[in-house]
JSON list of C-alpha atoms in Angstrom, two decimals:
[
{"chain": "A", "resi": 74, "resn": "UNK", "atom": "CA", "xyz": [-59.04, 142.71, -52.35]},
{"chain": "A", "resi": 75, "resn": "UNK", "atom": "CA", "xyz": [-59.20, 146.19, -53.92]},
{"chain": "A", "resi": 76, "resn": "UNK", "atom": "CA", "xyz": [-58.15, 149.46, -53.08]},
{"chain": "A", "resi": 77, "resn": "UNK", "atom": "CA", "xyz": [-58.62, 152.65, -54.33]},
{"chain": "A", "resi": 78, "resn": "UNK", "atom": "CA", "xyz": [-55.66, 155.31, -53.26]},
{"chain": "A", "resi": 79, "resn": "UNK", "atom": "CA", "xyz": [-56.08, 159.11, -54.40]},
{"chain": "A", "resi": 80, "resn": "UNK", "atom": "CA", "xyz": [-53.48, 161.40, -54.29]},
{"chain": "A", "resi": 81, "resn": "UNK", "atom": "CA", "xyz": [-53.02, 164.93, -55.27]},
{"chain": "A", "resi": 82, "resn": "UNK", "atom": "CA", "xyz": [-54.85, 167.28, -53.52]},
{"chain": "A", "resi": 83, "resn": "UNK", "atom": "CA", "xyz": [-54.54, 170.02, -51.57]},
{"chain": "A", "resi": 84, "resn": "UNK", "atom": "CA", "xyz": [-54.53, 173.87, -51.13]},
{"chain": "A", "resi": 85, "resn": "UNK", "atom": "CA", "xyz": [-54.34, 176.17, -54.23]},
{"chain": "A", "resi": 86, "resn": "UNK", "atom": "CA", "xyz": [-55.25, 179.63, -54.80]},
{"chain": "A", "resi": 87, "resn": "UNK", "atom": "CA", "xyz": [-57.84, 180.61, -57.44]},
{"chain": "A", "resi": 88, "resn": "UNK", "atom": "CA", "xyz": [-57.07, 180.42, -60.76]},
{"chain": "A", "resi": 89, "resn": "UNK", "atom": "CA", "xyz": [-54.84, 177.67, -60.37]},
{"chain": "A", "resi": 90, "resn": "UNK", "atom": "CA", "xyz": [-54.68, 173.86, -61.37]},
{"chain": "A", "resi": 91, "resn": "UNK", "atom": "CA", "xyz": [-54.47, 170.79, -59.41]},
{"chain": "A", "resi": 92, "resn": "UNK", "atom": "CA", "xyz": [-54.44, 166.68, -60.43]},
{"chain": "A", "resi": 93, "resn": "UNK", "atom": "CA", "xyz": [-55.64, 164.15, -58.64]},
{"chain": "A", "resi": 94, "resn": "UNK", "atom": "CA", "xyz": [-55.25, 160.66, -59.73]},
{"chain": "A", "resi": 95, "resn": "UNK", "atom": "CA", "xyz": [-56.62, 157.71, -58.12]},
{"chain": "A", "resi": 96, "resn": "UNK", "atom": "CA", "xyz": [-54.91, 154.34, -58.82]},
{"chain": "A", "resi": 97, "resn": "UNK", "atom": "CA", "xyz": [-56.87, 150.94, -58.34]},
{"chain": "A", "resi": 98, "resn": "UNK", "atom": "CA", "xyz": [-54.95, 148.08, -56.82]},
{"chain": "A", "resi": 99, "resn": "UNK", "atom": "CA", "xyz": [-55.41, 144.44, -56.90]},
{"chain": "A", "resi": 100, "resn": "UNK", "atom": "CA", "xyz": [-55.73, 141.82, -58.63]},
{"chain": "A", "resi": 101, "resn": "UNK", "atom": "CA", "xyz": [-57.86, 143.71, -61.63]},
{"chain": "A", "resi": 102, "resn": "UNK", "atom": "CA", "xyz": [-59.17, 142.15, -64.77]},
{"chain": "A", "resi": 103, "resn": "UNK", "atom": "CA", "xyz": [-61.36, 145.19, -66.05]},
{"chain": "A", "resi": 104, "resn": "UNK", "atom": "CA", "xyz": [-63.00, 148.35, -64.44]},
{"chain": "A", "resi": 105, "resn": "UNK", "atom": "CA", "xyz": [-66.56, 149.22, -66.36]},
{"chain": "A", "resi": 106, "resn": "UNK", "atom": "CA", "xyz": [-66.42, 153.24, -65.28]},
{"chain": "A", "resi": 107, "resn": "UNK", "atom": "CA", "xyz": [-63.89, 155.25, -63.32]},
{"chain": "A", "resi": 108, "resn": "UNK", "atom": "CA", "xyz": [-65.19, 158.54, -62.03]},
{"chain": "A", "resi": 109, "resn": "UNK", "atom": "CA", "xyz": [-64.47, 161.44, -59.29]},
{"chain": "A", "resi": 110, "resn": "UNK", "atom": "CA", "xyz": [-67.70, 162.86, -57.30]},
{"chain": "A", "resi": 111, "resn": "UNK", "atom": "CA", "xyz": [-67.23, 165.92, -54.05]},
{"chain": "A", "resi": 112, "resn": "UNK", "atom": "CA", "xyz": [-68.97, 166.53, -51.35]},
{"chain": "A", "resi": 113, "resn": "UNK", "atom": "CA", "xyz": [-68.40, 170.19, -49.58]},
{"chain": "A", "resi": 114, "resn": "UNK", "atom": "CA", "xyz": [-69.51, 170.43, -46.01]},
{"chain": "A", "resi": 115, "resn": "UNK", "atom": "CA", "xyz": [-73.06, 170.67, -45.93]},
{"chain": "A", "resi": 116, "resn": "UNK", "atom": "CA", "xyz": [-73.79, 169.40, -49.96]},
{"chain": "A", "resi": 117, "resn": "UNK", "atom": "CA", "xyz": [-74.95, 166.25, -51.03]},
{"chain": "A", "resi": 118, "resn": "UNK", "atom": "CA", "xyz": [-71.44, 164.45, -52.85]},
{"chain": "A", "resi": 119, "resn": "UNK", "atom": "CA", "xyz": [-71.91, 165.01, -56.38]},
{"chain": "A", "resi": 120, "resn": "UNK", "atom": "CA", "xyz": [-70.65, 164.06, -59.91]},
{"chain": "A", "resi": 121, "resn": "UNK", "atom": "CA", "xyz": [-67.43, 165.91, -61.27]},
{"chain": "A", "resi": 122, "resn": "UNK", "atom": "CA", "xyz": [-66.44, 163.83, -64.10]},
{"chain": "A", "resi": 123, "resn": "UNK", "atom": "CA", "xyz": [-67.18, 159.92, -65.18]},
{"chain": "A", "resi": 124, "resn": "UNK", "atom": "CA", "xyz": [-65.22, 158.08, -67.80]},
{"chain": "A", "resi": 125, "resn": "UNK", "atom": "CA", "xyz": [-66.24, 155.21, -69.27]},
{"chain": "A", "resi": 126, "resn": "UNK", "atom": "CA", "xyz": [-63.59, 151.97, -70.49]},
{"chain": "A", "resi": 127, "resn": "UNK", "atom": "CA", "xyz": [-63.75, 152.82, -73.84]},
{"chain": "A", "resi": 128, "resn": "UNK", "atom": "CA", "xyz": [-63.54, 156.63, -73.14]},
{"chain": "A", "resi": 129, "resn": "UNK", "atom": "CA", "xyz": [-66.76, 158.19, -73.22]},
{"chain": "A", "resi": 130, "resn": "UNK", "atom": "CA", "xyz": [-66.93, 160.89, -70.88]},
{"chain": "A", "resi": 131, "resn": "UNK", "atom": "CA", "xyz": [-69.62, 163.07, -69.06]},
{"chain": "A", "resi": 132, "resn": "UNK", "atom": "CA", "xyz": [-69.00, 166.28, -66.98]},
{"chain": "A", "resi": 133, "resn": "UNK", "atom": "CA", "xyz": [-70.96, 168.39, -63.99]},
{"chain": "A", "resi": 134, "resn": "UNK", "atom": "CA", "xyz": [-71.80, 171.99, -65.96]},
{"chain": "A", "resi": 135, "resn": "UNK", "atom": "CA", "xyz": [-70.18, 173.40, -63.12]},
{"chain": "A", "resi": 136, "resn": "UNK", "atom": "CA", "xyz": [-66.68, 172.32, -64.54]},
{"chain": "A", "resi": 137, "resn": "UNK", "atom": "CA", "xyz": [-67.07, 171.77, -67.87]},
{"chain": "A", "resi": 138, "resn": "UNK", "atom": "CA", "xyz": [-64.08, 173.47, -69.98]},
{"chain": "A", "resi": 139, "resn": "UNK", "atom": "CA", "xyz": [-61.95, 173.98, -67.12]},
{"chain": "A", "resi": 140, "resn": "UNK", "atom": "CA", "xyz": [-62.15, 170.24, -66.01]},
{"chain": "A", "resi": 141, "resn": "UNK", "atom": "CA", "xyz": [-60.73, 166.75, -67.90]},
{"chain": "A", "resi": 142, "resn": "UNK", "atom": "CA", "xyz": [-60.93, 163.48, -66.94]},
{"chain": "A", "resi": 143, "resn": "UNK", "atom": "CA", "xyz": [-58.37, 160.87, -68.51]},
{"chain": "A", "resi": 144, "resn": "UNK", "atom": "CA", "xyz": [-57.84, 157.26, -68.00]},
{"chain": "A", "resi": 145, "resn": "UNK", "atom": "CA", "xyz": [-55.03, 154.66, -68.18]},
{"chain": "A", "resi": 146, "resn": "UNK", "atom": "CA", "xyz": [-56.58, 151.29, -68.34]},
{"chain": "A", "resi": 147, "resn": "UNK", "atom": "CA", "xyz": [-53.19, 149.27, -68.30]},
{"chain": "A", "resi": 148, "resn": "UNK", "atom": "CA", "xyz": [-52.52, 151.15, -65.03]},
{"chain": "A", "resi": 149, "resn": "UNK", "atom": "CA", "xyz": [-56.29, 150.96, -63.64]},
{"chain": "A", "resi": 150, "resn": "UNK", "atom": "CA", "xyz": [-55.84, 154.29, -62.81]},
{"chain": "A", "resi": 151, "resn": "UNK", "atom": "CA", "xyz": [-58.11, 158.27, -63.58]},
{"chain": "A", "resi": 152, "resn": "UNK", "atom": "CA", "xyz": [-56.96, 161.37, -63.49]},
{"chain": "A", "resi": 153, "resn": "UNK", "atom": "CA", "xyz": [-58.51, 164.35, -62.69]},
{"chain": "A", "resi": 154, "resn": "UNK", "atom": "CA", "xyz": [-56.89, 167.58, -64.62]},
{"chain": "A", "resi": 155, "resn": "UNK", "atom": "CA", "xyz": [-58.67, 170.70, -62.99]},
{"chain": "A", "resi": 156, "resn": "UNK", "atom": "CA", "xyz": [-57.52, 174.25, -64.02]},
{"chain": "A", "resi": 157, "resn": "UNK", "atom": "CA", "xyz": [-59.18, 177.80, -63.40]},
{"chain": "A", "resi": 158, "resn": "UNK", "atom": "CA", "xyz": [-60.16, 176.54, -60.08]},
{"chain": "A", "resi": 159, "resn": "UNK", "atom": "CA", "xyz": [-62.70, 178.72, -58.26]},
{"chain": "A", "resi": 160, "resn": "UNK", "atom": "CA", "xyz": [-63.27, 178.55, -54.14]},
{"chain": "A", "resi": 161, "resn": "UNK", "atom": "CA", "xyz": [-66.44, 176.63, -55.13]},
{"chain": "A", "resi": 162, "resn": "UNK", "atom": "CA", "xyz": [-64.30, 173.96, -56.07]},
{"chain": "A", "resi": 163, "resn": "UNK", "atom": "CA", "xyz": [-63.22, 173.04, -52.33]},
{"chain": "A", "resi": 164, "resn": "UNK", "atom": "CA", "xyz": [-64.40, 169.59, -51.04]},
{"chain": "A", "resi": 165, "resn": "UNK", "atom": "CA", "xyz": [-63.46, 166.09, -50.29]},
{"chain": "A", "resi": 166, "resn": "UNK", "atom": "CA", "xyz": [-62.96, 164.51, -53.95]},
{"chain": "A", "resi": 167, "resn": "UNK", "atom": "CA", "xyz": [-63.87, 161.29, -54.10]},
{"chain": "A", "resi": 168, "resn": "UNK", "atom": "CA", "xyz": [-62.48, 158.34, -56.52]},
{"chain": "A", "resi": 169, "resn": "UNK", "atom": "CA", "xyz": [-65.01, 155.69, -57.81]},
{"chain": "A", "resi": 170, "resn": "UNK", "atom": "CA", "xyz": [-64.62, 153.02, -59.39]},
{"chain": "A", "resi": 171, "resn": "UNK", "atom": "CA", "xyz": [-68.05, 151.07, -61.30]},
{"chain": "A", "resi": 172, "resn": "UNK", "atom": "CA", "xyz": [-67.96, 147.45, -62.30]},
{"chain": "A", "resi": 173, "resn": "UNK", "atom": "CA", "xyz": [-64.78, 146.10, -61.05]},
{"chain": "A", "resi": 174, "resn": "UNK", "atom": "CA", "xyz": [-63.99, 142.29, -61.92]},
{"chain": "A", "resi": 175, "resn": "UNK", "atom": "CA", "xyz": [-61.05, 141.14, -59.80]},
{"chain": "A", "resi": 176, "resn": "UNK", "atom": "CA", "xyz": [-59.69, 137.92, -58.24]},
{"chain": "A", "resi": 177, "resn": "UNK", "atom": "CA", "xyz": [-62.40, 136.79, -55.93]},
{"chain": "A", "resi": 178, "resn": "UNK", "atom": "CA", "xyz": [-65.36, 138.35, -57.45]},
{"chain": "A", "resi": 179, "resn": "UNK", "atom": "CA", "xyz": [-67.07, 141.49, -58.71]},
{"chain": "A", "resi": 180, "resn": "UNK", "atom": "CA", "xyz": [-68.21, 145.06, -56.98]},
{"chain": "A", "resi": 181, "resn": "UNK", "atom": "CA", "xyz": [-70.73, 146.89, -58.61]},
{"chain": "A", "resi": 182, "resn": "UNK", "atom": "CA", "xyz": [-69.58, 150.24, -56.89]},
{"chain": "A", "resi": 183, "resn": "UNK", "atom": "CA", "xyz": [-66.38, 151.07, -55.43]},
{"chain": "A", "resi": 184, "resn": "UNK", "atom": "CA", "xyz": [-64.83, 154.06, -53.36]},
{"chain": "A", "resi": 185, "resn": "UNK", "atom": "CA", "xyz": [-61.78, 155.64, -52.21]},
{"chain": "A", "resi": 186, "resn": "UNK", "atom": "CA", "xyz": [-60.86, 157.44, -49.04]},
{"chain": "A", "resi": 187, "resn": "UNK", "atom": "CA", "xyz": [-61.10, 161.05, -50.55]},
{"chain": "A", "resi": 188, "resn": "UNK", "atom": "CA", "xyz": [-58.55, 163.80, -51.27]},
{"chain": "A", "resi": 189, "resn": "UNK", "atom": "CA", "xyz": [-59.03, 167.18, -50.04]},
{"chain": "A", "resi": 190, "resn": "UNK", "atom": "CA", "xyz": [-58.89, 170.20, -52.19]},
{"chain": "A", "resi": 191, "resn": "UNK", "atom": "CA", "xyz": [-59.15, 173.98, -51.03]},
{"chain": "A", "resi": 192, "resn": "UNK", "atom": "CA", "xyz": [-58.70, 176.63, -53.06]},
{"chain": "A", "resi": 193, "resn": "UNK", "atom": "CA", "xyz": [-58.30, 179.96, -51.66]},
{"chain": "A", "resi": 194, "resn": "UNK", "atom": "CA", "xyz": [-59.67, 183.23, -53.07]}
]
């Protein structure tokens, strides 16, 4: 089996920086694309940040230059560095995992629980 467990949210003020990482666990033999996505209470969830195996990345305007997305694919696990956070940051953040190959078979598309993060103005 595979899990997905965030951590790092929570409640900052504007202006201020926060990290989530999310940590895939398991027996793991390669993850195609690790990515976080958000969903704010009445919103669609939508991309924050994607980053390929071999490091490309890709961005939401929204948080480009104040956002960076980082990977560790020894530790199957993403971070999420966000600075200069604005109140239109707040939402669940959501970990996702693309392409996992474990013990007992393949999932095209994989998610964790979510993290909150509020950030107060």
């Amino acid at each position: 089996q595979v899990r997905l467990v965030e951590s790092g949210g929570g409640l900052v003020q504007a202006g201020g920086s926060l990290r989530l990482s999310c940590a895939a666990s398991g027996i793991i033999s390669s993850i195609n694309a690790m990515g976080w996505y958000r969903q704010a209470p009445g919103n669609e969830r939508e991309l924050v940040a994607r980053i390929t195996s071999g490091g490309s990345t890709n961005y939401a305007d929204s948080v480009k230059g104040r956002f960076t997305i980082s990977r560790d694919n020894a530790k199957n696990t993403v971070y999420l560095q966000m600075n200069s956070l604005k109140p239109e940051d707040t939402a669940v953040y959501y970990c996702n995992a693309e392409g996992i190959y474990y013990k007992g078979g393949y999932y095209r598309d994989y998610w964790g629980q979510g993290t909150q993060v509020t950030v107060s103005s």
